[in-house]
PDB file of C-alpha atoms in Angstrom:
ATOM      1  CA  UNK A 894     249.308 219.477  31.390  1.00 33.00           C
ATOM      2  CA  UNK A 895     246.699 216.721  31.552  1.00 42.00           C
ATOM      3  CA  UNK A 896     244.811 215.630  34.631  1.00 42.00           C
ATOM      4  CA  UNK A 897     246.876 212.448  34.609  1.00 44.00           C
ATOM      5  CA  UNK A 898     250.059 214.444  35.149  1.00 44.00           C
ATOM      6  CA  UNK A 899     248.697 216.398  38.114  1.00 52.00           C
ATOM      7  CA  UNK A 900     249.304 215.053  41.592  1.00 53.00           C
ATOM      8  CA  UNK A 901     246.122 214.430  43.558  1.00 63.00           C
ATOM      9  CA  UNK A 902     245.878 216.681  46.589  1.00 67.00           C
ATOM     10  CA  UNK A 903     242.636 215.443  48.112  1.00 79.00           C
ATOM     11  CA  UNK A 904     238.962 216.194  48.257  1.00 83.00           C
ATOM     12  CA  UNK A 905     237.612 219.425  49.691  1.00 85.00           C
ATOM     13  CA  UNK A 906     234.625 217.319  50.784  1.00 85.00           C
ATOM     14  CA  UNK A 907     234.923 213.564  50.109  1.00 81.00           C
ATOM     15  CA  UNK A 908     231.172 213.100  50.589  1.00 85.00           C
ATOM     16  CA  UNK A 909     230.523 215.488  47.698  1.00 89.00           C
ATOM     17  CA  UNK A 910     233.558 215.529  45.387  1.00 92.00           C
ATOM     18  CA  UNK A 911     233.634 217.639  42.273  1.00 94.00           C
ATOM     19  CA  UNK A 912     234.062 215.989  38.876  1.00 96.00           C
ATOM     20  CA  UNK A 913     237.613 217.398  38.684  1.00 94.00           C
ATOM     21  CA  UNK A 914     238.496 215.993  42.129  1.00 93.00           C
ATOM     22  CA  UNK A 915     237.083 212.587  41.242  1.00 93.00           C
ATOM     23  CA  UNK A 916     238.956 212.534  37.925  1.00 93.00           C
ATOM     24  CA  UNK A 917     242.186 213.580  39.629  1.00 91.00           C
ATOM     25  CA  UNK A 918     241.765 210.881  42.288  1.00 90.00           C
ATOM     26  CA  UNK A 919     241.018 208.231  39.656  1.00 91.00           C
ATOM     27  CA  UNK A 920     244.413 208.734  38.074  1.00 91.00           C
ATOM     28  CA  UNK A 921     246.194 208.867  41.462  1.00 85.00           C
ATOM     29  CA  UNK A 922     244.049 206.391  43.471  1.00 64.00           C
ATOM     30  CA  UNK A 923     246.833 205.300  45.804  1.00 69.00           C
ATOM     31  CA  UNK A 924     247.032 208.807  47.264  1.00 54.00           C
ATOM     32  CA  UNK A 925     243.715 208.253  49.088  1.00 56.00           C
ATOM     33  CA  UNK A 926     242.649 204.663  49.727  1.00 65.00           C
ATOM     34  CA  UNK A 927     239.011 203.683  49.552  1.00 67.00           C
ATOM     35  CA  UNK A 928     239.230 202.501  53.152  1.00 63.00           C
ATOM     36  CA  UNK A 929     239.881 206.118  54.150  1.00 68.00           C
ATOM     37  CA  UNK A 930     236.734 207.268  52.350  1.00 74.00           C
ATOM     38  CA  UNK A 931     233.305 207.589  53.979  1.00 76.00           C
ATOM     39  CA  UNK A 932     231.288 204.390  54.341  1.00 78.00           C
ATOM     40  CA  UNK A 933     229.450 203.533  51.123  1.00 88.00           C
ATOM     41  CA  UNK A 934     231.423 206.129  49.176  1.00 89.00           C
ATOM     42  CA  UNK A 935     230.611 204.239  45.990  1.00 92.00           C
ATOM     43  CA  UNK A 936     226.908 204.822  46.639  1.00 92.00           C
ATOM     44  CA  UNK A 937     227.505 208.491  47.441  1.00 91.00           C
ATOM     45  CA  UNK A 938     229.329 209.287  44.207  1.00 94.00           C
ATOM     46  CA  UNK A 939     227.070 207.233  41.917  1.00 95.00           C
ATOM     47  CA  UNK A 940     224.595 210.040  41.282  1.00 94.00           C
ATOM     48  CA  UNK A 941     223.700 212.362  38.446  1.00 95.00           C
ATOM     49  CA  UNK A 942     226.384 214.963  39.256  1.00 95.00           C
ATOM     50  CA  UNK A 943     229.301 212.566  38.721  1.00 97.00           C
ATOM     51  CA  UNK A 944     227.918 209.874  36.415  1.00 97.00           C
ATOM     52  CA  UNK A 945     229.329 211.487  33.268  1.00 97.00           C
ATOM     53  CA  UNK A 946     232.784 211.630  34.828  1.00 97.00           C
ATOM     54  CA  UNK A 947     232.474 208.034  36.034  1.00 97.00           C
ATOM     55  CA  UNK A 948     231.424 206.917  32.548  1.00 98.00           C
ATOM     56  CA  UNK A 949     234.471 208.652  31.039  1.00 97.00           C
ATOM     57  CA  UNK A 950     236.731 206.946  33.579  1.00 96.00           C
ATOM     58  CA  UNK A 951     235.170 203.552  32.866  1.00 97.00           C
ATOM     59  CA  UNK A 952     235.800 204.087  29.143  1.00 97.00           C
ATOM     60  CA  UNK A 953     239.515 204.726  29.702  1.00 96.00           C
ATOM     61  CA  UNK A 954     241.454 201.438  29.874  1.00 95.00           C
ATOM     62  CA  UNK A 955     244.463 203.388  31.240  1.00 94.00           C
ATOM     63  CA  UNK A 956     242.536 204.680  34.272  1.00 94.00           C
ATOM     64  CA  UNK A 957     243.765 202.996  37.477  1.00 91.00           C
ATOM     65  CA  UNK A 958     240.295 203.391  39.056  1.00 91.00           C
ATOM     66  CA  UNK A 959     238.422 202.073  36.036  1.00 94.00           C
ATOM     67  CA  UNK A 960     236.916 199.107  37.899  1.00 93.00           C
ATOM     68  CA  UNK A 961     235.623 201.458  40.598  1.00 94.00           C
ATOM     69  CA  UNK A 962     234.036 203.654  37.928  1.00 96.00           C
ATOM     70  CA  UNK A 963     232.425 200.631  36.282  1.00 97.00           C
ATOM     71  CA  UNK A 964     231.128 199.510  39.675  1.00 96.00           C
ATOM     72  CA  UNK A 965     229.527 202.947  40.091  1.00 97.00           C
ATOM     73  CA  UNK A 966     227.903 202.632  36.656  1.00 98.00           C
ATOM     74  CA  UNK A 967     226.316 199.363  37.789  1.00 98.00           C
ATOM     75  CA  UNK A 968     225.007 201.088  40.931  1.00 98.00           C
ATOM     76  CA  UNK A 969     223.614 203.976  38.877  1.00 98.00           C
ATOM     77  CA  UNK A 970     221.873 201.658  36.408  1.00 98.00           C
ATOM     78  CA  UNK A 971     220.351 199.580  39.199  1.00 97.00           C
ATOM     79  CA  UNK A 972     219.161 202.660  41.079  1.00 97.00           C
ATOM     80  CA  UNK A 973     217.617 204.042  37.913  1.00 96.00           C
ATOM     81  CA  UNK A 974     215.734 200.861  37.010  1.00 96.00           C
ATOM     82  CA  UNK A 975     214.758 199.866  40.559  1.00 95.00           C
ATOM     83  CA  UNK A 976     213.071 203.233  41.109  1.00 95.00           C
ATOM     84  CA  UNK A 977     211.282 202.975  37.759  1.00 94.00           C
ATOM     85  CA  UNK A 978     213.338 205.932  36.471  1.00 93.00           C
ATOM     86  CA  UNK A 979     212.405 208.254  39.344  1.00 93.00           C
ATOM     87  CA  UNK A 980     215.919 208.427  40.856  1.00 94.00           C
ATOM     88  CA  UNK A 981     217.633 209.232  37.541  1.00 94.00           C
ATOM     89  CA  UNK A 982     216.339 210.137  34.084  1.00 93.00           C
ATOM     90  CA  UNK A 983     215.797 207.266  31.653  1.00 94.00           C
ATOM     91  CA  UNK A 984     217.272 209.393  28.846  1.00 95.00           C
ATOM     92  CA  UNK A 985     220.548 209.815  30.771  1.00 96.00           C
ATOM     93  CA  UNK A 986     220.860 206.073  31.361  1.00 97.00           C
ATOM     94  CA  UNK A 987     220.032 205.410  27.709  1.00 97.00           C
ATOM     95  CA  UNK A 988     222.747 207.878  26.639  1.00 97.00           C
ATOM     96  CA  UNK A 989     225.306 206.161  28.896  1.00 98.00           C
ATOM     97  CA  UNK A 990     224.377 202.765  27.459  1.00 98.00           C
ATOM     98  CA  UNK A 991     224.681 204.025  23.884  1.00 98.00           C
ATOM     99  CA  UNK A 992     228.033 205.642  24.689  1.00 97.00           C
ATOM    100  CA  UNK A 993     229.334 202.389  26.205  1.00 97.00           C
ATOM    101  CA  UNK A 994     228.159 200.433  23.165  1.00 97.00           C
ATOM    102  CA  UNK A 995     229.682 202.792  20.619  1.00 97.00           C
ATOM    103  CA  UNK A 996     232.914 203.885  22.335  1.00 96.00           C
ATOM    104  CA  UNK A 997     233.565 201.171  24.876  1.00 94.00           C
ATOM    105  CA  UNK A 998     235.496 197.946  24.894  1.00 96.00           C
ATOM    106  CA  UNK A 999     234.144 194.536  25.924  1.00 96.00           C
ATOM    107  CA  UNK A1000     233.854 195.548  29.595  1.00 96.00           C
ATOM    108  CA  UNK A1001     231.757 198.600  28.772  1.00 97.00           C
ATOM    109  CA  UNK A1002     229.636 196.787  26.205  1.00 98.00           C
ATOM    110  CA  UNK A1003     228.917 194.080  28.769  1.00 98.00           C
ATOM    111  CA  UNK A1004     227.740 196.738  31.251  1.00 98.00           C
ATOM    112  CA  UNK A1005     225.516 198.178  28.499  1.00 98.00           C
ATOM    113  CA  UNK A1006     224.130 194.722  27.675  1.00 98.00           C
ATOM    114  CA  UNK A1007     223.421 193.951  31.330  1.00 98.00           C
ATOM    115  CA  UNK A1008     221.772 197.337  31.794  1.00 98.00           C
ATOM    116  CA  UNK A1009     219.521 196.757  28.773  1.00 97.00           C
ATOM    117  CA  UNK A1010     218.650 193.333  30.201  1.00 97.00           C
ATOM    118  CA  UNK A1011     217.795 194.884  33.579  1.00 97.00           C
ATOM    119  CA  UNK A1012     215.576 197.486  31.913  1.00 96.00           C
ATOM    120  CA  UNK A1013     213.748 194.724  30.032  1.00 96.00           C
ATOM    121  CA  UNK A1014     213.670 192.321  32.994  1.00 96.00           C
ATOM    122  CA  UNK A1015     213.929 194.164  36.337  1.00 96.00           C
ATOM    123  CA  UNK A1016     213.658 190.827  38.160  1.00 95.00           C
ATOM    124  CA  UNK A1017     217.308 190.233  37.159  1.00 95.00           C
ATOM    125  CA  UNK A1018     218.318 192.703  39.865  1.00 96.00           C
ATOM    126  CA  UNK A1019     220.497 191.186  42.557  1.00 96.00           C
ATOM    127  CA  UNK A1020     221.926 193.577  45.150  1.00 96.00           C
ATOM    128  CA  UNK A1021     225.259 191.769  45.404  1.00 96.00           C
ATOM    129  CA  UNK A1022     225.785 191.814  41.634  1.00 97.00           C
ATOM    130  CA  UNK A1023     224.656 195.371  40.941  1.00 97.00           C
ATOM    131  CA  UNK A1024     225.518 197.287  44.118  1.00 96.00           C
ATOM    132  CA  UNK A1025     228.325 195.353  45.791  1.00 95.00           C
ATOM    133  CA  UNK A1026     230.509 194.835  42.720  1.00 95.00           C
ATOM    134  CA  UNK A1027     229.571 191.261  41.863  1.00 96.00           C
ATOM    135  CA  UNK A1028     229.274 191.929  38.129  1.00 97.00           C
ATOM    136  CA  UNK A1029     232.611 193.750  38.124  1.00 97.00           C
ATOM    137  CA  UNK A1030     234.479 191.034  40.018  1.00 96.00           C
ATOM    138  CA  UNK A1031     232.771 188.179  38.132  1.00 96.00           C
ATOM    139  CA  UNK A1032     231.818 189.604  34.724  1.00 95.00           C
ATOM    140  CA  UNK A1033     229.068 187.802  32.873  1.00 95.00           C
ATOM    141  CA  UNK A1034     226.144 188.515  30.615  1.00 95.00           C
ATOM    142  CA  UNK A1035     222.840 188.336  32.436  1.00 94.00           C
ATOM    143  CA  UNK A1036     220.012 186.295  30.992  1.00 84.00           C
ATOM    144  CA  UNK A1037     222.300 184.717  28.398  1.00 67.00           C
TER     145      UNK A1037
END
């Protein structure tokens, strides 16, 4: 039985979900609305522990929470670059970008492009675009 066939039963601790809980929620997102989650939940889950799971979810066009996962990837990339690679390892971000470029569709490749642009030109950072979902709601290539 795949994760997609399992019914989501909730988070043991929504502030610190496991990768399996996050994956299960992503395929049953209506079972727990984002409004019921802790404030800034997107910021809480956009760390090293869950970024691989979020990247997998963003790569899956069938995932109901794909846009949320992509939003979290934007947060992760911005946090990585804005802290000059102190918050998260540069090699991990580079791996995520390469994965999005090689396995992703247009949405993922655009995230990868924008992340490469931000690495090259950190002044392109805009909190609304990168951390509040602006680039997910209004997709565009930065610096183009």
